[in-house]
Amino acid sequence: MRYRLLGGVRVSTVGLGAMPLSIEGRPDEARALATVHAALDAGVTLLDTADSYHLPGQDPGHNELLLARALAAYGGATDDVLVATKGGRGRPADGSWTVTGSPRHLKAAAEASRRRLGVEAIGLYQLHKPDPDVPFEDSVGALHELLDAGTIRLAGLSNVTTDQIHRARAILGDRLVSVQNRYSPEARGSEPELRLCAELGLAFLPWSPLGGISRSSLDGPSGPADGTARFAAFHEVARERRVSPQQVCLAWLSAKSPTVIPIPGASRPETVRDSASGADLVLSGEELARLDGALITPRSRS
């Protein structure tokens, strides 16, 4: 396993997105715990969760509680594991994803997450999504207060724009350490945010990083994605290297910037072991150019 820095903390180059362990189609408890333990065995030290990762209208905080149990039951050392959680979204019974970014809600949510995780302070706490009905500076101000109170150690943002990153930096300074946006071969709309994070030295945590190679848990049952010609190059390089296309995808992402730390989801031990192996795969310049070239659409060439 190779490592990178997140807010001065040394973490694995590939993390674990724990959401699939708690939402629709989730595995039973034994397999879920085995999946987290397999990640830790493979050297993964960044675990990503959120208070809203649970079944619609049921088991609030399920994923945070699950990770706390997994860490407590692990037979090895866990002192170097950074648990990153998020607040500001909800999952009512209708299965939708709500957004609540008021300072009062965020501060209460962070305290509830801290208790569920069983820690004195949350390692990394992230605003899950800006609330269009709440001034962005108010939501970020709540992160500032949580930092000052010692409830959280590091602060991050998720699903934000470059403008919002700059505005948050004006409030948090160097205590803003990460941005978590969707980014993958299939979803590359956050290129500007990825570049800005590289310039500012902020960790960029792509969620659903295997899009185009595997389906996201948000898009349906996990498994291979419906292949298109655009993503064939990832499979070709994988065959040549005798690794999985997912490992090639993670290596491609890691090569984008030294601040990129993908957090692929997993619900089985074998899946998380495969993803962790992607941290050690280094692609050549020719291979990276080949993958990037395959993703260029006719419109973007004009």
PDB file of C-alpha atoms in Angstrom:
ATOM      1  CA  MET A   1       0.000   0.000   0.000  1.00  0.00           C
ATOM      2  CA  ARG A   2       1.243   3.484  -0.862  1.00  0.00           C
ATOM      3  CA  TYR A   3       0.234   6.533   1.139  1.00  0.00           C
ATOM      4  CA  ARG A   4      -0.656  10.197   0.682  1.00  0.00           C
ATOM      5  CA  LEU A   5      -1.302  13.173   2.957  1.00  0.00           C
ATOM      6  CA  LEU A   6      -4.748  14.426   3.920  1.00  0.00           C
ATOM      7  CA  GLY A   7      -4.529  17.529   6.077  1.00  0.00           C
ATOM      8  CA  GLY A   8      -1.141  16.414   7.329  1.00  0.00           C
ATOM      9  CA  VAL A   9      -2.443  12.925   8.150  1.00  0.00           C
ATOM     10  CA  ARG A  10      -0.850   9.973   6.341  1.00  0.00           C
ATOM     11  CA  VAL A  11      -3.572   7.836   4.748  1.00  0.00           C
ATOM     12  CA  SER A  12      -3.702   5.050   2.193  1.00  0.00           C
ATOM     13  CA  THR A  13      -3.713   6.086  -1.468  1.00  0.00           C
ATOM     14  CA  VAL A  14      -7.026   4.223  -1.850  1.00  0.00           C
ATOM     15  CA  GLY A  15      -9.700   4.457   0.833  1.00  0.00           C
ATOM     16  CA  LEU A  16     -12.936   2.598   1.447  1.00  0.00           C
ATOM     17  CA  GLY A  17     -16.332   4.111   0.714  1.00  0.00           C
ATOM     18  CA  ALA A  18     -18.485   2.306   3.279  1.00  0.00           C
ATOM     19  CA  MET A  19     -21.902   3.389   1.995  1.00  0.00           C
ATOM     20  CA  PRO A  20     -22.768   0.061   0.254  1.00  0.00           C
ATOM     21  CA  LEU A  21     -22.571  -1.670   3.640  1.00  0.00           C
ATOM     22  CA  SER A  22     -25.636   0.179   4.928  1.00  0.00           C
ATOM     23  CA  ILE A  23     -28.010   1.180   2.136  1.00  0.00           C
ATOM     24  CA  GLU A  24     -30.353  -0.852  -0.063  1.00  0.00           C
ATOM     25  CA  GLY A  25     -28.868  -4.230  -1.010  1.00  0.00           C
ATOM     26  CA  ARG A  26     -26.494  -4.133   1.947  1.00  0.00           C
ATOM     27  CA  PRO A  27     -24.793  -7.359   3.091  1.00  0.00           C
ATOM     28  CA  ASP A  28     -25.462  -9.021   6.407  1.00  0.00           C
ATOM     29  CA  GLU A  29     -23.479  -7.905   9.450  1.00  0.00           C
ATOM     30  CA  ALA A  30     -20.909 -10.675   9.233  1.00  0.00           C
ATOM     31  CA  ARG A  31     -19.996  -9.908   5.623  1.00  0.00           C
ATOM     32  CA  ALA A  32     -20.007  -6.180   6.267  1.00  0.00           C
ATOM     33  CA  LEU A  33     -17.555  -6.541   9.148  1.00  0.00           C
ATOM     34  CA  ALA A  34     -15.415  -8.925   7.092  1.00  0.00           C
ATOM     35  CA  THR A  35     -15.299  -6.334   4.302  1.00  0.00           C
ATOM     36  CA  VAL A  36     -14.040  -3.588   6.619  1.00  0.00           C
ATOM     37  CA  HIS A  37     -11.509  -5.961   8.182  1.00  0.00           C
ATOM     38  CA  ALA A  38     -10.268  -7.001   4.732  1.00  0.00           C
ATOM     39  CA  ALA A  39      -9.717  -3.325   3.932  1.00  0.00           C
ATOM     40  CA  LEU A  40      -7.707  -2.835   7.107  1.00  0.00           C
ATOM     41  CA  ASP A  41      -5.698  -6.004   6.428  1.00  0.00           C
ATOM     42  CA  ALA A  42      -4.853  -4.618   2.979  1.00  0.00           C
ATOM     43  CA  GLY A  43      -3.492  -1.397   4.476  1.00  0.00           C
ATOM     44  CA  VAL A  44      -6.495   0.874   3.890  1.00  0.00           C
ATOM     45  CA  THR A  45      -6.485   3.619   6.534  1.00  0.00           C
ATOM     46  CA  LEU A  46      -9.180   5.991   5.225  1.00  0.00           C
ATOM     47  CA  LEU A  47     -12.795   4.957   5.859  1.00  0.00           C
ATOM     48  CA  ASP A  48     -15.530   7.199   4.460  1.00  0.00           C
ATOM     49  CA  THR A  49     -19.029   7.252   5.927  1.00  0.00           C
ATOM     50  CA  ALA A  50     -21.965   9.618   6.624  1.00  0.00           C
ATOM     51  CA  ASP A  51     -24.830   9.872   9.074  1.00  0.00           C
ATOM     52  CA  SER A  52     -27.285   9.439   6.164  1.00  0.00           C
ATOM     53  CA  TYR A  53     -25.906   6.079   5.020  1.00  0.00           C
ATOM     54  CA  HIS A  54     -28.786   3.881   6.133  1.00  0.00           C
ATOM     55  CA  LEU A  55     -31.999   2.395   4.790  1.00  0.00           C
ATOM     56  CA  PRO A  56     -34.752   4.925   3.974  1.00  0.00           C
ATOM     57  CA  GLY A  57     -36.399   6.002   7.195  1.00  0.00           C
ATOM     58  CA  GLN A  58     -34.619   3.308   9.218  1.00  0.00           C
ATOM     59  CA  ASP A  59     -31.495   2.837  11.333  1.00  0.00           C
ATOM     60  CA  PRO A  60     -30.160   6.431  11.373  1.00  0.00           C
ATOM     61  CA  GLY A  61     -26.387   6.405  11.594  1.00  0.00           C
ATOM     62  CA  HIS A  62     -26.213   2.698  10.666  1.00  0.00           C
ATOM     63  CA  ASN A  63     -22.966   3.050   8.731  1.00  0.00           C
ATOM     64  CA  GLU A  64     -21.173   5.005  11.439  1.00  0.00           C
ATOM     65  CA  LEU A  65     -22.208   2.475  14.077  1.00  0.00           C
ATOM     66  CA  LEU A  66     -21.103  -0.380  11.796  1.00  0.00           C
ATOM     67  CA  LEU A  67     -17.636   1.131  11.326  1.00  0.00           C
ATOM     68  CA  ALA A  68     -17.317   1.684  15.067  1.00  0.00           C
ATOM     69  CA  ARG A  69     -18.126  -2.003  15.680  1.00  0.00           C
ATOM     70  CA  ALA A  70     -15.747  -3.116  12.936  1.00  0.00           C
ATOM     71  CA  LEU A  71     -12.853  -1.106  14.356  1.00  0.00           C
ATOM     72  CA  ALA A  72     -13.563  -2.309  17.901  1.00  0.00           C
ATOM     73  CA  ALA A  73     -13.617  -5.945  16.748  1.00  0.00           C
ATOM     74  CA  TYR A  74     -10.500  -5.739  14.579  1.00  0.00           C
ATOM     75  CA  GLY A  75      -7.613  -7.790  15.819  1.00  0.00           C
ATOM     76  CA  GLY A  76      -4.879  -5.390  14.717  1.00  0.00           C
ATOM     77  CA  ALA A  77      -3.906  -1.797  15.411  1.00  0.00           C
ATOM     78  CA  THR A  78      -6.300   0.945  14.272  1.00  0.00           C
ATOM     79  CA  ASP A  79      -4.554   4.039  15.639  1.00  0.00           C
ATOM     80  CA  ASP A  80      -3.609   5.164  12.120  1.00  0.00           C
ATOM     81  CA  VAL A  81      -7.150   4.823  10.689  1.00  0.00           C
ATOM     82  CA  LEU A  82      -8.864   8.085   9.741  1.00  0.00           C
ATOM     83  CA  VAL A  83     -12.647   7.880   9.754  1.00  0.00           C
ATOM     84  CA  ALA A  84     -14.223  10.607   7.622  1.00  0.00           C
ATOM     85  CA  THR A  85     -17.924  11.249   8.055  1.00  0.00           C
ATOM     86  CA  LYS A  86     -20.380  13.782   6.659  1.00  0.00           C
ATOM     87  CA  GLY A  87     -23.438  15.688   7.828  1.00  0.00           C
ATOM     88  CA  GLY A  88     -26.168  17.708   6.174  1.00  0.00           C
ATOM     89  CA  ARG A  89     -28.169  15.071   4.314  1.00  0.00           C
ATOM     90  CA  GLY A  90     -31.030  12.812   5.322  1.00  0.00           C
ATOM     91  CA  ARG A  91     -32.826   9.678   4.095  1.00  0.00           C
ATOM     92  CA  PRO A  92     -36.564   9.812   4.793  1.00  0.00           C
ATOM     93  CA  ALA A  93     -38.879   6.847   4.248  1.00  0.00           C
ATOM     94  CA  ASP A  94     -39.527   7.756   0.600  1.00  0.00           C
ATOM     95  CA  GLY A  95     -35.892   6.984  -0.235  1.00  0.00           C
ATOM     96  CA  SER A  96     -34.971  10.512  -1.274  1.00  0.00           C
ATOM     97  CA  TRP A  97     -31.837  12.377  -0.191  1.00  0.00           C
ATOM     98  CA  THR A  98     -32.706  15.587   1.641  1.00  0.00           C
ATOM     99  CA  VAL A  99     -30.347  18.495   2.347  1.00  0.00           C
ATOM    100  CA  THR A 100     -30.239  20.412   5.644  1.00  0.00           C
ATOM    101  CA  GLY A 101     -27.291  22.746   6.083  1.00  0.00           C
ATOM    102  CA  SER A 102     -28.348  24.996   8.936  1.00  0.00           C
ATOM    103  CA  PRO A 103     -25.661  25.571  11.579  1.00  0.00           C
ATOM    104  CA  ARG A 104     -27.947  24.230  14.284  1.00  0.00           C
ATOM    105  CA  HIS A 105     -28.508  20.984  12.382  1.00  0.00           C
ATOM    106  CA  LEU A 106     -24.852  20.506  11.439  1.00  0.00           C
ATOM    107  CA  LYS A 107     -23.601  21.015  14.985  1.00  0.00           C
ATOM    108  CA  ALA A 108     -26.160  18.586  16.390  1.00  0.00           C
ATOM    109  CA  ALA A 109     -25.434  16.078  13.617  1.00  0.00           C
ATOM    110  CA  ALA A 110     -21.693  16.234  14.234  1.00  0.00           C
ATOM    111  CA  GLU A 111     -22.163  15.597  17.945  1.00  0.00           C
ATOM    112  CA  ALA A 112     -24.443  12.628  17.182  1.00  0.00           C
ATOM    113  CA  SER A 113     -21.866  11.242  14.713  1.00  0.00           C
ATOM    114  CA  ARG A 114     -19.101  11.664  17.279  1.00  0.00           C
ATOM    115  CA  ARG A 115     -21.077   9.612  19.801  1.00  0.00           C
ATOM    116  CA  ARG A 116     -21.904   6.877  17.293  1.00  0.00           C
ATOM    117  CA  LEU A 117     -18.260   6.595  16.240  1.00  0.00           C
ATOM    118  CA  GLY A 118     -17.219   6.458  19.881  1.00  0.00           C
ATOM    119  CA  VAL A 119     -14.437   9.038  19.545  1.00  0.00           C
ATOM    120  CA  GLU A 120     -13.408  12.161  21.424  1.00  0.00           C
ATOM    121  CA  ALA A 121     -13.217  14.087  18.148  1.00  0.00           C
ATOM    122  CA  ILE A 122     -14.185  13.192  14.581  1.00  0.00           C
ATOM    123  CA  GLY A 123     -11.088  12.814  12.414  1.00  0.00           C
ATOM    124  CA  LEU A 124     -12.555  14.462   9.307  1.00  0.00           C
ATOM    125  CA  TYR A 125     -16.020  16.017   9.156  1.00  0.00           C
ATOM    126  CA  GLN A 126     -17.432  17.120   5.809  1.00  0.00           C
ATOM    127  CA  LEU A 127     -20.411  19.217   4.754  1.00  0.00           C
ATOM    128  CA  HIS A 128     -22.257  16.593   2.705  1.00  0.00           C
ATOM    129  CA  LYS A 129     -23.866  19.032   0.271  1.00  0.00           C
ATOM    130  CA  PRO A 130     -24.518  22.792   0.242  1.00  0.00           C
ATOM    131  CA  ASP A 131     -28.106  23.637   1.178  1.00  0.00           C
ATOM    132  CA  PRO A 132     -29.633  26.058  -1.361  1.00  0.00           C
ATOM    133  CA  ASP A 133     -31.904  27.419   1.388  1.00  0.00           C
ATOM    134  CA  VAL A 134     -29.045  28.273   3.775  1.00  0.00           C
ATOM    135  CA  PRO A 135     -26.263  30.788   3.093  1.00  0.00           C
ATOM    136  CA  PHE A 136     -23.156  28.756   2.296  1.00  0.00           C
ATOM    137  CA  GLU A 137     -21.049  30.839   4.684  1.00  0.00           C
ATOM    138  CA  ASP A 138     -23.409  29.921   7.528  1.00  0.00           C
ATOM    139  CA  SER A 139     -22.918  26.201   6.909  1.00  0.00           C
ATOM    140  CA  VAL A 140     -19.149  26.569   6.682  1.00  0.00           C
ATOM    141  CA  GLY A 141     -19.242  28.731   9.783  1.00  0.00           C
ATOM    142  CA  ALA A 142     -20.704  25.761  11.642  1.00  0.00           C
ATOM    143  CA  LEU A 143     -17.630  23.717  10.623  1.00  0.00           C
ATOM    144  CA  HIS A 144     -15.467  26.533  12.004  1.00  0.00           C
ATOM    145  CA  GLU A 145     -17.307  26.363  15.325  1.00  0.00           C
ATOM    146  CA  LEU A 146     -17.000  22.579  15.447  1.00  0.00           C
ATOM    147  CA  LEU A 147     -13.255  22.865  14.890  1.00  0.00           C
ATOM    148  CA  ASP A 148     -12.910  25.466  17.617  1.00  0.00           C
ATOM    149  CA  ALA A 149     -14.966  23.327  20.006  1.00  0.00           C
ATOM    150  CA  GLY A 150     -12.782  20.270  19.368  1.00  0.00           C
ATOM    151  CA  THR A 151     -15.723  18.203  18.132  1.00  0.00           C
ATOM    152  CA  ILE A 152     -13.897  17.648  14.838  1.00  0.00           C
ATOM    153  CA  ARG A 153     -10.194  17.704  13.979  1.00  0.00           C
ATOM    154  CA  LEU A 154     -10.315  18.419  10.246  1.00  0.00           C
ATOM    155  CA  ALA A 155     -12.978  19.890   7.937  1.00  0.00           C
ATOM    156  CA  GLY A 156     -13.965  19.094   4.377  1.00  0.00           C
ATOM    157  CA  LEU A 157     -16.599  19.766   1.739  1.00  0.00           C
ATOM    158  CA  SER A 158     -18.554  17.518  -0.598  1.00  0.00           C
ATOM    159  CA  ASN A 159     -20.435  18.210  -3.830  1.00  0.00           C
ATOM    160  CA  VAL A 160     -19.105  21.753  -4.182  1.00  0.00           C
ATOM    161  CA  THR A 161     -17.936  24.148  -6.899  1.00  0.00           C
ATOM    162  CA  THR A 162     -14.630  25.972  -7.256  1.00  0.00           C
ATOM    163  CA  ASP A 163     -16.300  29.178  -6.060  1.00  0.00           C
ATOM    164  CA  GLN A 164     -17.537  27.438  -2.920  1.00  0.00           C
ATOM    165  CA  ILE A 165     -14.063  26.020  -2.256  1.00  0.00           C
ATOM    166  CA  HIS A 166     -12.604  29.528  -2.361  1.00  0.00           C
ATOM    167  CA  ARG A 167     -15.345  30.882  -0.106  1.00  0.00           C
ATOM    168  CA  ALA A 168     -14.842  28.087   2.419  1.00  0.00           C
ATOM    169  CA  ARG A 169     -11.079  28.678   2.415  1.00  0.00           C
ATOM    170  CA  ALA A 170     -11.701  32.318   3.284  1.00  0.00           C
ATOM    171  CA  ILE A 171     -13.485  31.137   6.452  1.00  0.00           C
ATOM    172  CA  LEU A 172     -11.552  27.997   7.417  1.00  0.00           C
ATOM    173  CA  GLY A 173      -8.082  28.735   6.099  1.00  0.00           C
ATOM    174  CA  ASP A 174      -5.759  25.759   6.180  1.00  0.00           C
ATOM    175  CA  ARG A 175      -8.218  23.858   8.386  1.00  0.00           C
ATOM    176  CA  LEU A 176     -10.115  23.054   5.175  1.00  0.00           C
ATOM    177  CA  VAL A 177      -8.285  19.933   4.026  1.00  0.00           C
ATOM    178  CA  SER A 178     -10.470  18.028   1.558  1.00  0.00           C
ATOM    179  CA  VAL A 179     -13.093  18.095  -1.174  1.00  0.00           C
ATOM    180  CA  GLN A 180     -15.222  15.070  -2.009  1.00  0.00           C
ATOM    181  CA  ASN A 181     -16.933  15.293  -5.407  1.00  0.00           C
ATOM    182  CA  ARG A 182     -18.114  12.705  -7.882  1.00  0.00           C
ATOM    183  CA  TYR A 183     -15.381  11.941 -10.401  1.00  0.00           C
ATOM    184  CA  SER A 184     -14.729   8.897 -12.577  1.00  0.00           C
ATOM    185  CA  PRO A 185     -14.162   7.929 -16.225  1.00  0.00           C
ATOM    186  CA  GLU A 186     -17.911   8.362 -16.705  1.00  0.00           C
ATOM    187  CA  ALA A 187     -18.417  11.541 -14.641  1.00  0.00           C
ATOM    188  CA  ARG A 188     -15.677  14.095 -15.160  1.00  0.00           C
ATOM    189  CA  GLY A 189     -17.612  17.279 -14.454  1.00  0.00           C
ATOM    190  CA  SER A 190     -15.439  18.036 -11.428  1.00  0.00           C
ATOM    191  CA  GLU A 191     -12.215  18.528 -13.416  1.00  0.00           C
ATOM    192  CA  PRO A 192     -12.068  22.213 -12.333  1.00  0.00           C
ATOM    193  CA  GLU A 193     -12.430  21.263  -8.664  1.00  0.00           C
ATOM    194  CA  LEU A 194      -9.800  18.528  -8.995  1.00  0.00           C
ATOM    195  CA  ARG A 195      -7.342  21.010 -10.546  1.00  0.00           C
ATOM    196  CA  LEU A 196      -8.045  23.626  -7.882  1.00  0.00           C
ATOM    197  CA  CYS A 197      -7.478  21.098  -5.106  1.00  0.00           C
ATOM    198  CA  ALA A 198      -4.122  20.185  -6.673  1.00  0.00           C
ATOM    199  CA  GLU A 199      -3.168  23.879  -6.748  1.00  0.00           C
ATOM    200  CA  LEU A 200      -4.231  24.474  -3.145  1.00  0.00           C
ATOM    201  CA  GLY A 201      -2.892  21.211  -1.745  1.00  0.00           C
ATOM    202  CA  LEU A 202      -6.342  19.983  -0.731  1.00  0.00           C
ATOM    203  CA  ALA A 203      -7.084  16.265  -0.799  1.00  0.00           C
ATOM    204  CA  PHE A 204      -9.559  15.431  -3.569  1.00  0.00           C
ATOM    205  CA  LEU A 205     -11.643  12.358  -2.712  1.00  0.00           C
ATOM    206  CA  PRO A 206     -13.510  11.102  -5.789  1.00  0.00           C
ATOM    207  CA  TRP A 207     -16.731   9.365  -4.781  1.00  0.00           C
ATOM    208  CA  SER A 208     -18.116   6.704  -7.093  1.00  0.00           C
ATOM    209  CA  PRO A 209     -14.642   6.636  -8.687  1.00  0.00           C
ATOM    210  CA  LEU A 210     -15.316   3.487 -10.730  1.00  0.00           C
ATOM    211  CA  GLY A 211     -18.210   4.944 -12.742  1.00  0.00           C
ATOM    212  CA  GLY A 212     -18.060   3.581 -16.269  1.00  0.00           C
ATOM    213  CA  ILE A 213     -16.146   0.545 -15.011  1.00  0.00           C
ATOM    214  CA  SER A 214     -18.530  -0.511 -12.217  1.00  0.00           C
ATOM    215  CA  ARG A 215     -21.981   0.730 -11.183  1.00  0.00           C
ATOM    216  CA  SER A 216     -22.289   3.083  -8.261  1.00  0.00           C
ATOM    217  CA  SER A 217     -24.385   1.986  -5.296  1.00  0.00           C
ATOM    218  CA  LEU A 218     -26.444   5.099  -5.974  1.00  0.00           C
ATOM    219  CA  ASP A 219     -27.206   3.863  -9.486  1.00  0.00           C
ATOM    220  CA  GLY A 220     -28.335   0.346  -8.657  1.00  0.00           C
ATOM    221  CA  PRO A 221     -26.945  -2.989  -7.478  1.00  0.00           C
ATOM    222  CA  SER A 222     -23.165  -3.122  -7.469  1.00  0.00           C
ATOM    223  CA  GLY A 223     -21.440  -4.960 -10.277  1.00  0.00           C
ATOM    224  CA  PRO A 224     -19.949  -4.343 -13.718  1.00  0.00           C
ATOM    225  CA  ALA A 225     -21.198  -1.255 -15.502  1.00  0.00           C
ATOM    226  CA  ASP A 226     -22.769  -1.443 -18.926  1.00  0.00           C
ATOM    227  CA  GLY A 227     -19.698  -1.201 -21.117  1.00  0.00           C
ATOM    228  CA  THR A 228     -19.286   1.383 -23.862  1.00  0.00           C
ATOM    229  CA  ALA A 229     -16.517   1.927 -26.382  1.00  0.00           C
ATOM    230  CA  ARG A 230     -15.273   4.903 -24.353  1.00  0.00           C
ATOM    231  CA  PHE A 231     -14.207   2.667 -21.476  1.00  0.00           C
ATOM    232  CA  ALA A 232     -12.839  -0.246 -23.491  1.00  0.00           C
ATOM    233  CA  ALA A 233      -9.278   1.036 -23.076  1.00  0.00           C
ATOM    234  CA  PHE A 234      -9.448   0.427 -19.320  1.00  0.00           C
ATOM    235  CA  HIS A 235     -10.314  -3.212 -19.967  1.00  0.00           C
ATOM    236  CA  GLU A 236      -7.596  -3.530 -22.632  1.00  0.00           C
ATOM    237  CA  VAL A 237      -4.888  -2.150 -20.342  1.00  0.00           C
ATOM    238  CA  ALA A 238      -6.172  -4.421 -17.572  1.00  0.00           C
ATOM    239  CA  ARG A 239      -5.793  -7.487 -19.778  1.00  0.00           C
ATOM    240  CA  GLU A 240      -2.280  -6.442 -20.769  1.00  0.00           C
ATOM    241  CA  ARG A 241      -1.291  -5.833 -17.149  1.00  0.00           C
ATOM    242  CA  ARG A 242      -3.166  -8.909 -15.875  1.00  0.00           C
ATOM    243  CA  VAL A 243      -5.083  -6.873 -13.313  1.00  0.00           C
ATOM    244  CA  SER A 244      -8.725  -5.837 -13.002  1.00  0.00           C
ATOM    245  CA  PRO A 245     -10.183  -2.858 -14.897  1.00  0.00           C
ATOM    246  CA  GLN A 246     -11.065  -1.394 -11.498  1.00  0.00           C
ATOM    247  CA  GLN A 247      -7.399  -1.373 -10.494  1.00  0.00           C
ATOM    248  CA  VAL A 248      -6.523   0.376 -13.743  1.00  0.00           C
ATOM    249  CA  CYS A 249      -9.217   2.967 -13.079  1.00  0.00           C
ATOM    250  CA  LEU A 250      -7.927   3.670  -9.565  1.00  0.00           C
ATOM    251  CA  ALA A 251      -4.344   3.948 -10.814  1.00  0.00           C
ATOM    252  CA  TRP A 252      -5.536   6.377 -13.529  1.00  0.00           C
ATOM    253  CA  LEU A 253      -7.278   8.488 -10.898  1.00  0.00           C
ATOM    254  CA  SER A 254      -4.266   8.483  -8.577  1.00  0.00           C
ATOM    255  CA  ALA A 255      -2.078   9.730 -11.429  1.00  0.00           C
ATOM    256  CA  LYS A 256      -4.279  12.808 -11.883  1.00  0.00           C
ATOM    257  CA  SER A 257      -2.688  14.547  -8.898  1.00  0.00           C
ATOM    258  CA  PRO A 258      -0.742  13.652  -5.745  1.00  0.00           C
ATOM    259  CA  THR A 259      -3.732  14.974  -3.789  1.00  0.00           C
ATOM    260  CA  VAL A 260      -6.260  12.505  -5.286  1.00  0.00           C
ATOM    261  CA  ILE A 261      -7.397   9.746  -2.907  1.00  0.00           C
ATOM    262  CA  PRO A 262     -10.176   7.584  -4.436  1.00  0.00           C
ATOM    263  CA  ILE A 263     -12.747   6.051  -2.080  1.00  0.00           C
ATOM    264  CA  PRO A 264     -14.332   3.139  -3.995  1.00  0.00           C
ATOM    265  CA  GLY A 265     -17.245   1.389  -2.364  1.00  0.00           C
ATOM    266  CA  ALA A 266     -17.271  -2.303  -1.554  1.00  0.00           C
ATOM    267  CA  SER A 267     -19.610  -4.837  -0.006  1.00  0.00           C
ATOM    268  CA  ARG A 268     -17.423  -7.956  -0.222  1.00  0.00           C
ATOM    269  CA  PRO A 269     -13.914  -8.692   1.101  1.00  0.00           C
ATOM    270  CA  GLU A 270     -12.639  -9.753  -2.330  1.00  0.00           C
ATOM    271  CA  THR A 271     -13.792  -6.467  -3.868  1.00  0.00           C
ATOM    272  CA  VAL A 272     -12.054  -4.321  -1.297  1.00  0.00           C
ATOM    273  CA  ARG A 273      -8.852  -6.349  -1.622  1.00  0.00           C
ATOM    274  CA  ASP A 274      -8.884  -5.802  -5.377  1.00  0.00           C
ATOM    275  CA  SER A 275      -9.399  -2.056  -4.981  1.00  0.00           C
ATOM    276  CA  ALA A 276      -6.625  -1.803  -2.406  1.00  0.00           C
ATOM    277  CA  SER A 277      -4.255  -3.456  -4.879  1.00  0.00           C
ATOM    278  CA  GLY A 278      -4.935  -0.559  -7.241  1.00  0.00           C
ATOM    279  CA  ALA A 279      -2.880   1.672  -4.946  1.00  0.00           C
ATOM    280  CA  ASP A 280       0.285  -0.169  -5.956  1.00  0.00           C
ATOM    281  CA  LEU A 281      -0.337  -0.093  -9.710  1.00  0.00           C
ATOM    282  CA  VAL A 282       1.654   2.605 -11.525  1.00  0.00           C
ATOM    283  CA  LEU A 283       0.683   3.238 -15.140  1.00  0.00           C
ATOM    284  CA  SER A 284       3.123   4.425 -17.765  1.00  0.00           C
ATOM    285  CA  GLY A 285       2.796   7.778 -19.482  1.00  0.00           C
ATOM    286  CA  GLU A 286       1.746   5.978 -22.660  1.00  0.00           C
ATOM    287  CA  GLU A 287      -0.952   4.045 -20.848  1.00  0.00           C
ATOM    288  CA  LEU A 288      -2.301   7.193 -19.174  1.00  0.00           C
ATOM    289  CA  ALA A 289      -2.391   9.034 -22.500  1.00  0.00           C
ATOM    290  CA  ARG A 290      -4.197   6.089 -24.050  1.00  0.00           C
ATOM    291  CA  LEU A 291      -6.844   6.095 -21.315  1.00  0.00           C
ATOM    292  CA  ASP A 292      -7.309   9.860 -21.432  1.00  0.00           C
ATOM    293  CA  GLY A 293      -7.529   9.813 -25.215  1.00  0.00           C
ATOM    294  CA  ALA A 294     -10.226   7.141 -25.140  1.00  0.00           C
ATOM    295  CA  LEU A 295     -12.399   9.399 -22.982  1.00  0.00           C
ATOM    296  CA  ILE A 296     -12.285  12.356 -25.358  1.00  0.00           C
ATOM    297  CA  THR A 297     -15.640  12.649 -27.125  1.00  0.00           C
ATOM    298  CA  PRO A 298     -15.969  13.955 -30.695  1.00  0.00           C
ATOM    299  CA  ARG A 299     -17.522  17.179 -29.336  1.00  0.00           C
ATOM    300  CA  SER A 300     -14.597  17.833 -26.988  1.00  0.00           C
ATOM    301  CA  ARG A 301     -12.159  17.379 -29.880  1.00  0.00           C
ATOM    302  CA  SER A 302     -13.806  20.132 -31.926  1.00  0.00           C
TER     303      SER A 302
END
